[in-house]
Coordinates of C-alpha atoms and ligand atoms in Angstrom, one line a residue:
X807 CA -31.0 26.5 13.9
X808 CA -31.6 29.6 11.8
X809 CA -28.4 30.4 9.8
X810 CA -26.6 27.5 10.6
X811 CA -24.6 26.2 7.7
X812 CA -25.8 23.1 6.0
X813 CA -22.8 21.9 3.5
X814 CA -23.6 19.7 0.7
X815 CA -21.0 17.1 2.3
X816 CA -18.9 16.5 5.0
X817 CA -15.8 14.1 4.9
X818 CA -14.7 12.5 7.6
X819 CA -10.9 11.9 7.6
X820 CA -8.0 13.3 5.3
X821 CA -6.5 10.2 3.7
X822 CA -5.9 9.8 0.3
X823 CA -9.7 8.6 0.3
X824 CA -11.0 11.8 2.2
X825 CA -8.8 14.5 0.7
X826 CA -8.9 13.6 -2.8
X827 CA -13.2 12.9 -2.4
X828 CA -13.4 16.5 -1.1
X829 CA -11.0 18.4 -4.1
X830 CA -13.5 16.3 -6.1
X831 CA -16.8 17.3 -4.6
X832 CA -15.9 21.3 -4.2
X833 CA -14.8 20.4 -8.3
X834 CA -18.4 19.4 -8.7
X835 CA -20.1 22.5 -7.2
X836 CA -20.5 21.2 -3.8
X837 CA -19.6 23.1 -0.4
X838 CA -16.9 20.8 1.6
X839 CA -16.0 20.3 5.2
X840 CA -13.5 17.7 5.9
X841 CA -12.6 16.6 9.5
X842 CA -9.0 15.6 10.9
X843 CA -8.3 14.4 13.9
X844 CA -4.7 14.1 13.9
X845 CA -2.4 17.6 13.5
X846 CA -1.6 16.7 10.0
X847 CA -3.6 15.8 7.3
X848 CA -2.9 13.6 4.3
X849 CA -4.3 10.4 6.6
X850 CA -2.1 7.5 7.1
X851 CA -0.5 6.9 3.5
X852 CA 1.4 10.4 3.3
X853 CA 2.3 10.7 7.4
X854 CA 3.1 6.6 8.3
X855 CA 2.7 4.4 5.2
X856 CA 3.2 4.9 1.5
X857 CA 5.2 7.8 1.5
X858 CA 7.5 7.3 4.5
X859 CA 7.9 4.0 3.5
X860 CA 8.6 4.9 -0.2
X861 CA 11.3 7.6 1.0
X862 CA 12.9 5.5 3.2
X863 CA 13.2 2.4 0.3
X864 CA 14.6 4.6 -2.3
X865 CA 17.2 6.7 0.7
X866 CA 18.0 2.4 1.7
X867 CA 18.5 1.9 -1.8
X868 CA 21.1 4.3 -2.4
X869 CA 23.4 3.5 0.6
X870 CA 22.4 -0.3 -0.6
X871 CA 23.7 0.9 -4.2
X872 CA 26.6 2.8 -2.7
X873 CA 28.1 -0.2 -0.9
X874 CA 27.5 -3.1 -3.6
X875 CA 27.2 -2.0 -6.9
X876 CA 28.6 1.6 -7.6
X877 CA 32.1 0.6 -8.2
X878 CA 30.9 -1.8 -11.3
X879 CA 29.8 1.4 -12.5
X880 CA 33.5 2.7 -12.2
X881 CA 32.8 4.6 -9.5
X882 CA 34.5 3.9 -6.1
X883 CA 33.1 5.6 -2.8
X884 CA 35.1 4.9 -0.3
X885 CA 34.1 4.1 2.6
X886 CA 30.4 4.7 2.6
X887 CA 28.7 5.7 5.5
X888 CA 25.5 5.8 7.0
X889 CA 23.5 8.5 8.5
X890 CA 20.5 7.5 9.6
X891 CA 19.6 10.5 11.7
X892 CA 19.8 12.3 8.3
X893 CA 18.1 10.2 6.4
X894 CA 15.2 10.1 8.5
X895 CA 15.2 13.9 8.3
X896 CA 14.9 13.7 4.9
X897 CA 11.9 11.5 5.3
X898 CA 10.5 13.8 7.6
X899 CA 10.4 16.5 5.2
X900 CA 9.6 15.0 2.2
X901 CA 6.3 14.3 4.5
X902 CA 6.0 17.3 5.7
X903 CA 5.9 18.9 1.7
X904 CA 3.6 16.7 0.6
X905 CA 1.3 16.6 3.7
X906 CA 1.1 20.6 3.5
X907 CA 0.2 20.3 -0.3
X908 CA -2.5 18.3 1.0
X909 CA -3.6 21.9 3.2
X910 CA -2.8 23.9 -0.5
X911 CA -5.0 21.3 -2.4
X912 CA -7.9 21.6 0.1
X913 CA -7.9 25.5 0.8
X914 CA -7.5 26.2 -2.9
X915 CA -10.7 24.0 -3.8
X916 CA -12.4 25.8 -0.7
X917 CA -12.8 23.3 1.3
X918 CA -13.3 23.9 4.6
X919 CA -10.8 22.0 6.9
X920 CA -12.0 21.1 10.8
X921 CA -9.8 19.8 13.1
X922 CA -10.9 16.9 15.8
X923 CA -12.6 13.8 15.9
X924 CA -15.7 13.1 14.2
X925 CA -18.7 10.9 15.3
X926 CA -22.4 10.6 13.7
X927 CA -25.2 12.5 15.5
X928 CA -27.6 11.7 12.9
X929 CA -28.1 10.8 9.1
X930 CA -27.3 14.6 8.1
X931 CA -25.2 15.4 11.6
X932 CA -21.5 14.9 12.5
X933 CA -20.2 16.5 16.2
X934 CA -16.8 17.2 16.0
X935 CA -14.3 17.0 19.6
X936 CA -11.4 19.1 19.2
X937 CA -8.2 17.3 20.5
X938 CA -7.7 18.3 24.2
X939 CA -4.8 20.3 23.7
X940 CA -7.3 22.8 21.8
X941 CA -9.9 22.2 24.0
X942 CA -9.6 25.3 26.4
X943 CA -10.5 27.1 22.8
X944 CA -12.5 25.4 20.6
X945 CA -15.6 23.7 21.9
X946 CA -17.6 20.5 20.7
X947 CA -19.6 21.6 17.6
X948 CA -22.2 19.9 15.5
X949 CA -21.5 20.2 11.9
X950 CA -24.8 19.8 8.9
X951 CA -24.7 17.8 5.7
X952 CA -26.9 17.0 2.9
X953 CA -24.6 14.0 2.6
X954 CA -21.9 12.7 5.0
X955 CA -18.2 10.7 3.6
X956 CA -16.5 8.5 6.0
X957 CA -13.2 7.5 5.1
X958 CA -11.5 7.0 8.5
X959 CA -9.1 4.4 7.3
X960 CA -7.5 1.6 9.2
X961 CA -4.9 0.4 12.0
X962 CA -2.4 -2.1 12.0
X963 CA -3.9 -5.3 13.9
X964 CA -1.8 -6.5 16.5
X965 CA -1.4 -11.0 16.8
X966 CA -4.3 -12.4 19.6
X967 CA -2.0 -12.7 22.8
X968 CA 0.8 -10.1 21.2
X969 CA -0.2 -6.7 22.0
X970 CA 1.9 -3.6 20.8
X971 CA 4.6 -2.0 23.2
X972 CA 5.2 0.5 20.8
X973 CA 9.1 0.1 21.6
X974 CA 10.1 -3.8 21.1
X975 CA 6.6 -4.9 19.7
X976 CA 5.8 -2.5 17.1
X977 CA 3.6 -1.7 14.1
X978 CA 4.9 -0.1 10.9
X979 CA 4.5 3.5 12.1
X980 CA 7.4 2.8 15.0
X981 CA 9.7 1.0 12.2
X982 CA 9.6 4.2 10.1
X983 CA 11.0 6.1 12.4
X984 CA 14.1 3.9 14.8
X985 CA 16.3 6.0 16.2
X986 CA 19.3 3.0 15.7
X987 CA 19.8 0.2 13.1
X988 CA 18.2 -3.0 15.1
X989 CA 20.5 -6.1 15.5
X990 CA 18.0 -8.7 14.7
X991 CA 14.7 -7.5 13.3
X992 CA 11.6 -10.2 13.1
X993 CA 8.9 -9.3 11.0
X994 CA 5.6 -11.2 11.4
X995 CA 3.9 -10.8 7.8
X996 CA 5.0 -11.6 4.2
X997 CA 2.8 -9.1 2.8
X998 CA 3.8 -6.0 1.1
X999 CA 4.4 -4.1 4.4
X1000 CA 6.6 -6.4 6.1
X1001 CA 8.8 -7.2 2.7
X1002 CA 9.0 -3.5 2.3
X1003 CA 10.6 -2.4 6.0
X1004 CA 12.4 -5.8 6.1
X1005 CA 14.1 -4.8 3.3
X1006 CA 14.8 -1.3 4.2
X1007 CA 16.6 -2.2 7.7
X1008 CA 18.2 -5.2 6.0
X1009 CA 20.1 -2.8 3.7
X1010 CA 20.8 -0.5 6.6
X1011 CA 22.6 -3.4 8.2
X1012 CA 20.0 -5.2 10.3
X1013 CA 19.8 -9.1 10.2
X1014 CA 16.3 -9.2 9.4
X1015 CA 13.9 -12.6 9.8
X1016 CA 10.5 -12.7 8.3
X1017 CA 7.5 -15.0 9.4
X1018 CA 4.6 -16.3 7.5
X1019 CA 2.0 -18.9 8.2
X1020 CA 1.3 -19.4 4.6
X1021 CA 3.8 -21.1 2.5
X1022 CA 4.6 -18.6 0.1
X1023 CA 5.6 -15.2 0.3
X1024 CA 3.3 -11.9 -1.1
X1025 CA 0.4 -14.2 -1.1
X1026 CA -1.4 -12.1 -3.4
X1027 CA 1.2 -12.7 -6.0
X1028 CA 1.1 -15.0 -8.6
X1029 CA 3.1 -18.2 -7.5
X1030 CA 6.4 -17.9 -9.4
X1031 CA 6.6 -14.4 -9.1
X1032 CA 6.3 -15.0 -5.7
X1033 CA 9.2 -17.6 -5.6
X1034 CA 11.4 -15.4 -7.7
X1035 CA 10.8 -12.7 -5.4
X1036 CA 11.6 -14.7 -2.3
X1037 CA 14.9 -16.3 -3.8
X1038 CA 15.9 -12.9 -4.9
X1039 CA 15.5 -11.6 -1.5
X1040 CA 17.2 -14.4 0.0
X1041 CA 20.3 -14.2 -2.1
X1042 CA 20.1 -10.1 -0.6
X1043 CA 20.8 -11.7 2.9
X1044 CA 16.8 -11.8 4.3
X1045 CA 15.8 -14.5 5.8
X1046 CA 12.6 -16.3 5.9
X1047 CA 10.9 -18.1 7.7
X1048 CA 7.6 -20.0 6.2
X1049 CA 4.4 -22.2 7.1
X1050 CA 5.1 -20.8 10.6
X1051 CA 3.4 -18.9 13.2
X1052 CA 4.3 -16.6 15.8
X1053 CA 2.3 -17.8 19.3
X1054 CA 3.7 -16.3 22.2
X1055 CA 6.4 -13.5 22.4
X1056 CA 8.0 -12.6 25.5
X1057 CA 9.4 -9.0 25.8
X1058 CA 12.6 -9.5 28.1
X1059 CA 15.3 -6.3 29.0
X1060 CA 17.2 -6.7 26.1
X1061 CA 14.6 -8.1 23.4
X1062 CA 11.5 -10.0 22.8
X1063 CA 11.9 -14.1 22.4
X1064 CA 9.3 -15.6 20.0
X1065 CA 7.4 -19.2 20.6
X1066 CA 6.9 -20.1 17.0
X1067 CA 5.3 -23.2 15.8
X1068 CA 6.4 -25.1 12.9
X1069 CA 4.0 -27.8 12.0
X1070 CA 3.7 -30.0 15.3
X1071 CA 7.2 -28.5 16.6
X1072 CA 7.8 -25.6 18.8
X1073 CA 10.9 -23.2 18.5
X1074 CA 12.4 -20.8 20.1
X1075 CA 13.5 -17.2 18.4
X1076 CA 14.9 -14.3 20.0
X1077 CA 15.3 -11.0 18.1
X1078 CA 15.6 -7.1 19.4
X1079 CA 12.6 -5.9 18.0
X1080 CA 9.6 -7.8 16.7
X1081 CA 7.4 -6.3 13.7
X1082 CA 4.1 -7.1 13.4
X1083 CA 2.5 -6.3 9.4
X1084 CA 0.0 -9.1 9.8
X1085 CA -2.9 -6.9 8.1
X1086 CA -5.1 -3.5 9.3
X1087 CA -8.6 -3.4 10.8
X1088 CA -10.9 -0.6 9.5
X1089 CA -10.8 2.3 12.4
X1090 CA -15.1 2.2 13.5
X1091 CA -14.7 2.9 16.5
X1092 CA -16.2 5.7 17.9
X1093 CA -17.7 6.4 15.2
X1094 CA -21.7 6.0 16.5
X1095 CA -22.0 3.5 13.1
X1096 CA -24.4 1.1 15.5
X1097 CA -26.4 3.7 16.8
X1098 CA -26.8 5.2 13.7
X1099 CA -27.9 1.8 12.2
X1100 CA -24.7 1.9 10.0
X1101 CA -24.0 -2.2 9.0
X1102 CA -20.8 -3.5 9.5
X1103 CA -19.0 -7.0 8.3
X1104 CA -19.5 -8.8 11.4
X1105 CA -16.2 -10.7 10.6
X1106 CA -13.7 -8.2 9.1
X1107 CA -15.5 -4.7 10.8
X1108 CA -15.2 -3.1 7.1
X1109 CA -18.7 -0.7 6.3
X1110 CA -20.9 -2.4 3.9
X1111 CA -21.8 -0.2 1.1
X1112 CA -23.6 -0.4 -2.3
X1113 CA -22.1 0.3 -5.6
X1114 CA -22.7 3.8 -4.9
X1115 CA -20.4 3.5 -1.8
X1116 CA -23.7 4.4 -0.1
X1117 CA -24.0 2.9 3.1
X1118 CA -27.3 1.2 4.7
X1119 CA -28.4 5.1 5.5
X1120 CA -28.9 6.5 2.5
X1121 CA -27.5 9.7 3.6
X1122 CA -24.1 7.7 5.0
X1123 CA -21.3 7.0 2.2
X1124 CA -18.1 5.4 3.3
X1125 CA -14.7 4.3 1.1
X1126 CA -11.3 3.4 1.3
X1127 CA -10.0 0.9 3.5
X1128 CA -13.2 1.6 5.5
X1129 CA -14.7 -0.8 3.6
X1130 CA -13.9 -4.4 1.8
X1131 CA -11.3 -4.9 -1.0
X1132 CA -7.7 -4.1 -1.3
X1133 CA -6.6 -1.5 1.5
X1134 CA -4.3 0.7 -1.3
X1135 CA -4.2 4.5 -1.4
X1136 CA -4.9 4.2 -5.1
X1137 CA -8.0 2.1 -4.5
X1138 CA -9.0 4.9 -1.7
X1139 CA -8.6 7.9 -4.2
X1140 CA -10.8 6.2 -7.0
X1141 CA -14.0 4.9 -4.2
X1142 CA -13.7 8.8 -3.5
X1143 CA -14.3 10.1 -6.6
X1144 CA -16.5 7.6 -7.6
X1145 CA -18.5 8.1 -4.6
X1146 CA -18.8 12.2 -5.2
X1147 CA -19.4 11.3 -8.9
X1148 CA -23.2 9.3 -8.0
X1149 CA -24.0 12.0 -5.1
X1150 CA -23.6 14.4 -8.1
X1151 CA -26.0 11.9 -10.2
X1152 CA -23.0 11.6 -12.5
X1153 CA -21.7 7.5 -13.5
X1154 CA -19.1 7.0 -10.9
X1155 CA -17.4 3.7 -10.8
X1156 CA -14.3 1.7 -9.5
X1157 CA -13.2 -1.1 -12.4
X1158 CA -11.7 -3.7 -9.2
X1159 CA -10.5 -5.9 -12.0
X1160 CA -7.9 -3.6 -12.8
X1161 CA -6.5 -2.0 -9.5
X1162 CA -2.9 -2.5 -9.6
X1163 CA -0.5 -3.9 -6.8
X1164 CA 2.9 -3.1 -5.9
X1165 CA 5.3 -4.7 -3.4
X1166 CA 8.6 -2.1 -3.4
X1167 CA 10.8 -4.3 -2.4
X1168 CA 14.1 -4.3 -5.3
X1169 CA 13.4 -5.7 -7.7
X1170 CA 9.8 -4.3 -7.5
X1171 CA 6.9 -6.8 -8.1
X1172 CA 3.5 -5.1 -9.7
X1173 CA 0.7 -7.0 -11.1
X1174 CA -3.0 -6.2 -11.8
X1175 CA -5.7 -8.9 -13.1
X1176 CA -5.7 -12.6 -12.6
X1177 CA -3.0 -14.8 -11.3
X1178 CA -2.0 -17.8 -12.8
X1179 CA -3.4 -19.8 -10.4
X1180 CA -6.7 -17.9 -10.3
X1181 CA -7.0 -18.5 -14.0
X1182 CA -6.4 -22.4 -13.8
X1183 CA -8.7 -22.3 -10.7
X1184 CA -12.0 -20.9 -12.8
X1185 CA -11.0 -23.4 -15.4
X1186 CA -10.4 -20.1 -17.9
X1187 CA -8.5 -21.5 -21.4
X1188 CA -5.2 -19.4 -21.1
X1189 CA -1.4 -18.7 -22.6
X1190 CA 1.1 -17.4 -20.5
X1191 CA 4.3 -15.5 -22.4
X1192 CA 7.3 -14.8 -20.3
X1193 CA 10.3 -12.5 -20.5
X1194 CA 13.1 -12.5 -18.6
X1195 CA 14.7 -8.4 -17.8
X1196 CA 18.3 -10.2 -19.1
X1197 CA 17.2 -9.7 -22.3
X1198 CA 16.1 -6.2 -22.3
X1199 CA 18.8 -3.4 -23.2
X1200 CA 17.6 -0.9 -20.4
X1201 CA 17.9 -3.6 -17.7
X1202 CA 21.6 -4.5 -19.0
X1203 CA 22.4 -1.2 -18.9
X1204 CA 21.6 -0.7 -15.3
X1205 CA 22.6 -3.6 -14.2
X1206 CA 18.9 -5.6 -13.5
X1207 CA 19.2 -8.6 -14.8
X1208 CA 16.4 -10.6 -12.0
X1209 CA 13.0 -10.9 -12.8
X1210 CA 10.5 -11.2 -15.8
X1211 CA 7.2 -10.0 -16.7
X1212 CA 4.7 -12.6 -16.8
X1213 CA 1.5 -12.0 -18.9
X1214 CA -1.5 -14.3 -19.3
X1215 CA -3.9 -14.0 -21.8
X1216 CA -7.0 -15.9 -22.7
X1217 CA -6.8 -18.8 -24.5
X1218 CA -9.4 -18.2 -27.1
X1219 CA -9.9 -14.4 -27.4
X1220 CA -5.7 -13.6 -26.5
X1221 CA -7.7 -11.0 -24.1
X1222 CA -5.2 -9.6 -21.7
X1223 CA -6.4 -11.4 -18.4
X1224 CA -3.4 -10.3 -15.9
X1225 CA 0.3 -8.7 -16.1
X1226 CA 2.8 -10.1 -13.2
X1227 CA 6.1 -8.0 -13.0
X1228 CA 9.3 -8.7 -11.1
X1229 CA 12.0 -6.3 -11.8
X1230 CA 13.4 -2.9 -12.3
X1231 CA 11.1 -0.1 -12.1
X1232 CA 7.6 -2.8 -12.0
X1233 CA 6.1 0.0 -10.3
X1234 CA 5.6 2.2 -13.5
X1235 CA 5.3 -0.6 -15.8
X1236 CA 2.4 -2.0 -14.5
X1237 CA 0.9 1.2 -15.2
X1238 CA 0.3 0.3 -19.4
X1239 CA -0.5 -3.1 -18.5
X1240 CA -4.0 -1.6 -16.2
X1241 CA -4.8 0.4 -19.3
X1242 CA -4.0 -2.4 -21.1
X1243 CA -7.0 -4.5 -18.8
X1244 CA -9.4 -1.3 -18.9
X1245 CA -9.4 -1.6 -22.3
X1246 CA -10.0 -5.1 -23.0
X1247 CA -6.9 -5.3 -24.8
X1248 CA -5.7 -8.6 -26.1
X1249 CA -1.8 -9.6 -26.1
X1250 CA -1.7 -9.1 -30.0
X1251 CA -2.8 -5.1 -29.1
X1252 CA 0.4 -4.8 -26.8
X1253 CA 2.9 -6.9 -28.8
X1254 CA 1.9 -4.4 -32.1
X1255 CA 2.6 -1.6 -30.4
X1256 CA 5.9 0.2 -30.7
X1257 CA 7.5 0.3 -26.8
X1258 CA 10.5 3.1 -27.0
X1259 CA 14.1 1.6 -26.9
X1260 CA 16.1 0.7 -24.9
X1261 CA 13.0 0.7 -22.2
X1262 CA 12.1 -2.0 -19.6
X1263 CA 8.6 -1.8 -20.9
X1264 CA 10.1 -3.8 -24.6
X1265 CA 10.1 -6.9 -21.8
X1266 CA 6.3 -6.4 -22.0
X1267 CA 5.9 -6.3 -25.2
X1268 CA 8.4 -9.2 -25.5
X1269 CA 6.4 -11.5 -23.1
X1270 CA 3.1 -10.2 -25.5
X1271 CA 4.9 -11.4 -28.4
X1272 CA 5.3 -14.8 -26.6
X1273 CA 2.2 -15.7 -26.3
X1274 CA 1.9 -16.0 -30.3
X1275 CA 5.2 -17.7 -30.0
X1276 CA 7.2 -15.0 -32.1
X1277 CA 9.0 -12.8 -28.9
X1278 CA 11.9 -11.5 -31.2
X1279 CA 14.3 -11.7 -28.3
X1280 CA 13.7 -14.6 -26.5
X1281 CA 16.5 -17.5 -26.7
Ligands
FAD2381 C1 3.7 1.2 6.0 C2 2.6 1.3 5.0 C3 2.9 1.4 3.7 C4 1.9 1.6 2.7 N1 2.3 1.7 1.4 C5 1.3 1.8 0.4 C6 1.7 1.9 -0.9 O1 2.9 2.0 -1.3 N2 0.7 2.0 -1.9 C7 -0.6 2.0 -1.5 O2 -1.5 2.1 -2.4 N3 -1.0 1.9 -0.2 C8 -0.1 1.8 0.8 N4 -0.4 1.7 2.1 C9 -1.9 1.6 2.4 C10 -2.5 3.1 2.4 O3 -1.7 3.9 3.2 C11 -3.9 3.0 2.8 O4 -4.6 2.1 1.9 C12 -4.6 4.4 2.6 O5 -3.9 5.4 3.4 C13 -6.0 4.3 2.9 O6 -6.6 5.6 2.7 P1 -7.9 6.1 3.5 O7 -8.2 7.5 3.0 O8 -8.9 5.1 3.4 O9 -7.5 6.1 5.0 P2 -6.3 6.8 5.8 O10 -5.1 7.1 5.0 O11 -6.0 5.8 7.0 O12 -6.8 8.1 6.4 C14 -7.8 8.1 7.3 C15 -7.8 9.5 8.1 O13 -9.0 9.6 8.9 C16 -8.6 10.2 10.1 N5 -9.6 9.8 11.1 C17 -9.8 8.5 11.6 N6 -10.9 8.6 12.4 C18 -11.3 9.8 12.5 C19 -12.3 10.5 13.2 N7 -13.2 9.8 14.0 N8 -12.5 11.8 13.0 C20 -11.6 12.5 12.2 N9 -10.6 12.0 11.5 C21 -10.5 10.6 11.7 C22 -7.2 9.6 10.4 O14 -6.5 10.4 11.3 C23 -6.6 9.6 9.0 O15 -6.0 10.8 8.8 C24 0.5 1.6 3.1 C25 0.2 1.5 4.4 C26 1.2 1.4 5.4 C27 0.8 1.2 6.8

């Protein structure tokens, strides 16, 4: 093996887990080969999740703004129309941009970018199968690492009994790209997925039904967010569809019919297209983790590692939604730097008390730290302070009168425990709230603080105020 190159480390996959690990690594010193096996890189949250989904929200928005509320602005429209083939061009590209940044980002930081599938030959060994379209040129190959960085991602689970067609029973990646505007569109899933492309094809015209087993909505969410967010969405037109479960689903010529049971009852539900965003398995397969003694969850499949994301061999590191906690780009990125930060010997870490969550539905919900009911639940003394966007200037001016922020401190200390956010622009709000958390801040800290005006972020530091009891604003 004379002259064969031995990298420092090898990523495997270009998610927002792989890609940002290797800009980080080749930032550190280290030589960088990172594997794709799909044409594009930029893994699943810049070709079928987050971004898609994103452009496709805001493009629904629009028309959604178009129809209902741009004549209380004073401006009338006509008759709006939609294009849909157009609109999913735009998608298209805006993918495309970013995805090919992903290319920039890598070749500029010299990283070396290998196309096929990986799988483990060894503790320092990856052999890489070139899709078969290449294969009449490129051959097998066996790539060398000092250290070797899975982040391979995850899949969208289908229901036991309710496999994917891929054209009536479908994941997330089919619903981000339908040709048409479906008649009746189920969604099985309350989570953040399903809310999101409910919402987008119920503003593009779609009568759109969503399923849950649990009682509430978002589970994640705090409770009342939860609620508002759910009677927000119903007033929109959505309908849902709670403490029920999807058990059989019967794909006929024109649509699917559901079996769904509700408590001890049985009902029947026919729709033209069923969507299932019940939750993702970690993508293992293939991989060679058993020979290579890699350990696995035996219940949810997700790579065990240490706090070093090192795997049980030493040598093996995996991240992202590869292995347990929240399966969120942002939570990706950070294991991957953290993860080439201790291979470097520097102090990488991942704070999992503050990684922030956002639903993109509109209004938005965000939130990072404890819910309420978490709080009561580990018997923590606590305030809660409230503010609703109606009395914020910025949200009157746009219109956005739904939703509050919600914060919750500790009782004693007035340390910031957990921000909730339902309402315009949540998504960058949240943002002060998770520095707010990484800091130890307490609710005096944010309430002193002068928040620029008229802004949606003065509801935070109204709700801050709250907690001492002297919000200027509140009625
Ligand atoms: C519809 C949807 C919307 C979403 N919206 C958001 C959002 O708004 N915000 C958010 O934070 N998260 C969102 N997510 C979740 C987010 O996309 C994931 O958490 C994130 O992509 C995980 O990053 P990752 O790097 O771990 O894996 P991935 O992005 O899944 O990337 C893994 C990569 O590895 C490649 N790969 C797999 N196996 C091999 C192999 N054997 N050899 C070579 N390459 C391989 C894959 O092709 C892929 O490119 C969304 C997900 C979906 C489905």
């Amino acid at each position: 093996m004379a002259g064969k190159k031995i990298y420092d480390l090898i990523v495997v996959g270009s998610g927002p887990g792989g890609y940002v690990a290797a800009v980080r690594a080749a930032q550190l010193g280290m030589t960088v080969a990172c594997i794709e096996k799909e044409p594009r890189l930029g893994g699943v949250c810049l070709n079928v999740g987050c971004i898609p989904s994103k452009a496709l929200l805001d493009s629904s928005e629009y028309y959604h703004l178009a129809q209902h509320h741009f004549s209380a602005h004073g401006i009338q429209t006509g008759n709006v129309r939609l294009d849909l083939k157009a609109m999913m061009a735009r998608k298209n590209q805006v993918v495309k941009e970013l995805t090919e940044n992903v290319n920039r980002l890598l070749e500029g930081h010299k990283v070396q970018i290998v196309r096929g599938t990986a799988a483990l030959k060894g503790n320092d060994r990856v052999e890489v199968t070139p899709a078969p379209k290449t294969a009449a040129k490129a051959r097998r190959r066996v790539l060398q690492a000092k250290a070797i960085l899975l982040a391979t991602g995850s899949t969208a689970s289908a229901i036991p009994g309710i496999a994917f067609d891929g054209k009536k029973i479908i994941s997330s990646t089919e619903a981000l790209s339908f040709t048409t505007v479906p008649k009746h569109l189920a969604v099985v899933g309350g989570s953040y997925i399903g809310l999101e492309l409910g919402s987008v094809w119920h503003r593009l015209g779609a009568k759109v039904t969503i399923i849950e087993m649990l009682p509430q909505i978002a589970p994640a969410s705090d409770g009342q967010v939860a609620r508002t967010l759910e009677r927000i969405l119903k007033e929109q037109g959505l309908s849902f569809r709670l403490k029920t479960r999807v058990e059989k689903a019967k794909v006929l010529q024109k649509g699917v019919q559901l079996t769904l049971s509700v408590g001890d009852k049985k009902e029947k539900l026919s729709c033209d297209r069923l969507l299932l965003a019940v939750g993702r398995k970690p993508n293992t397969k293939g991989l060679g983790l058993e020979k290579m003694g890699v350990q696995t969850d035996p219940r949810s499949g997700h790579i065990l590692v240490d706090e070093c994301y090192r795997t049980s061999v030493p040598t093996i590191y995996a991240i992202g939604d590869l292995t347990p906690g929240p399966m969120l780009a942002h939570k990706a990125s950070a294991e991957g730097i953290a993860a080439v930060e201790c291979m470097a010997g520097l102090p990488g870490e991942v704070n999992y008390d503050a990684v922030p969550a956002v639903v993109y539905t509109w209004p938005e919900v965000a939130s990072v730290g404890l819910t309420e009911e978490q709080v009561k639940a580990r018997g923590i003394p606590y305030c809660v302070g409230t503010f609703p966007f109606s009395g914020a200037g910025r949200a009157r001016c746009m219109g956005e009168k739904d939703g509050f922020v919600k914060l919750i401190a500790h009782g004693k200390s007035d340390r910031v425990l957990g921000v909730h956010i339902i309402g315009p622009r949540a998504a960058d709000m949240i943002a002060e709230c998770v520095l707010a958390l990484e800091f130890n801040a307490s609710a005096e800290d944010i309430s002193r603080t002068t928040h620029g005006h008229p802004t949606f972020s003065e509801a935070l530091q109204e709700a801050a105020l709250g907690i001492r009891k002297c919000s200027i604003y509140a009625s």
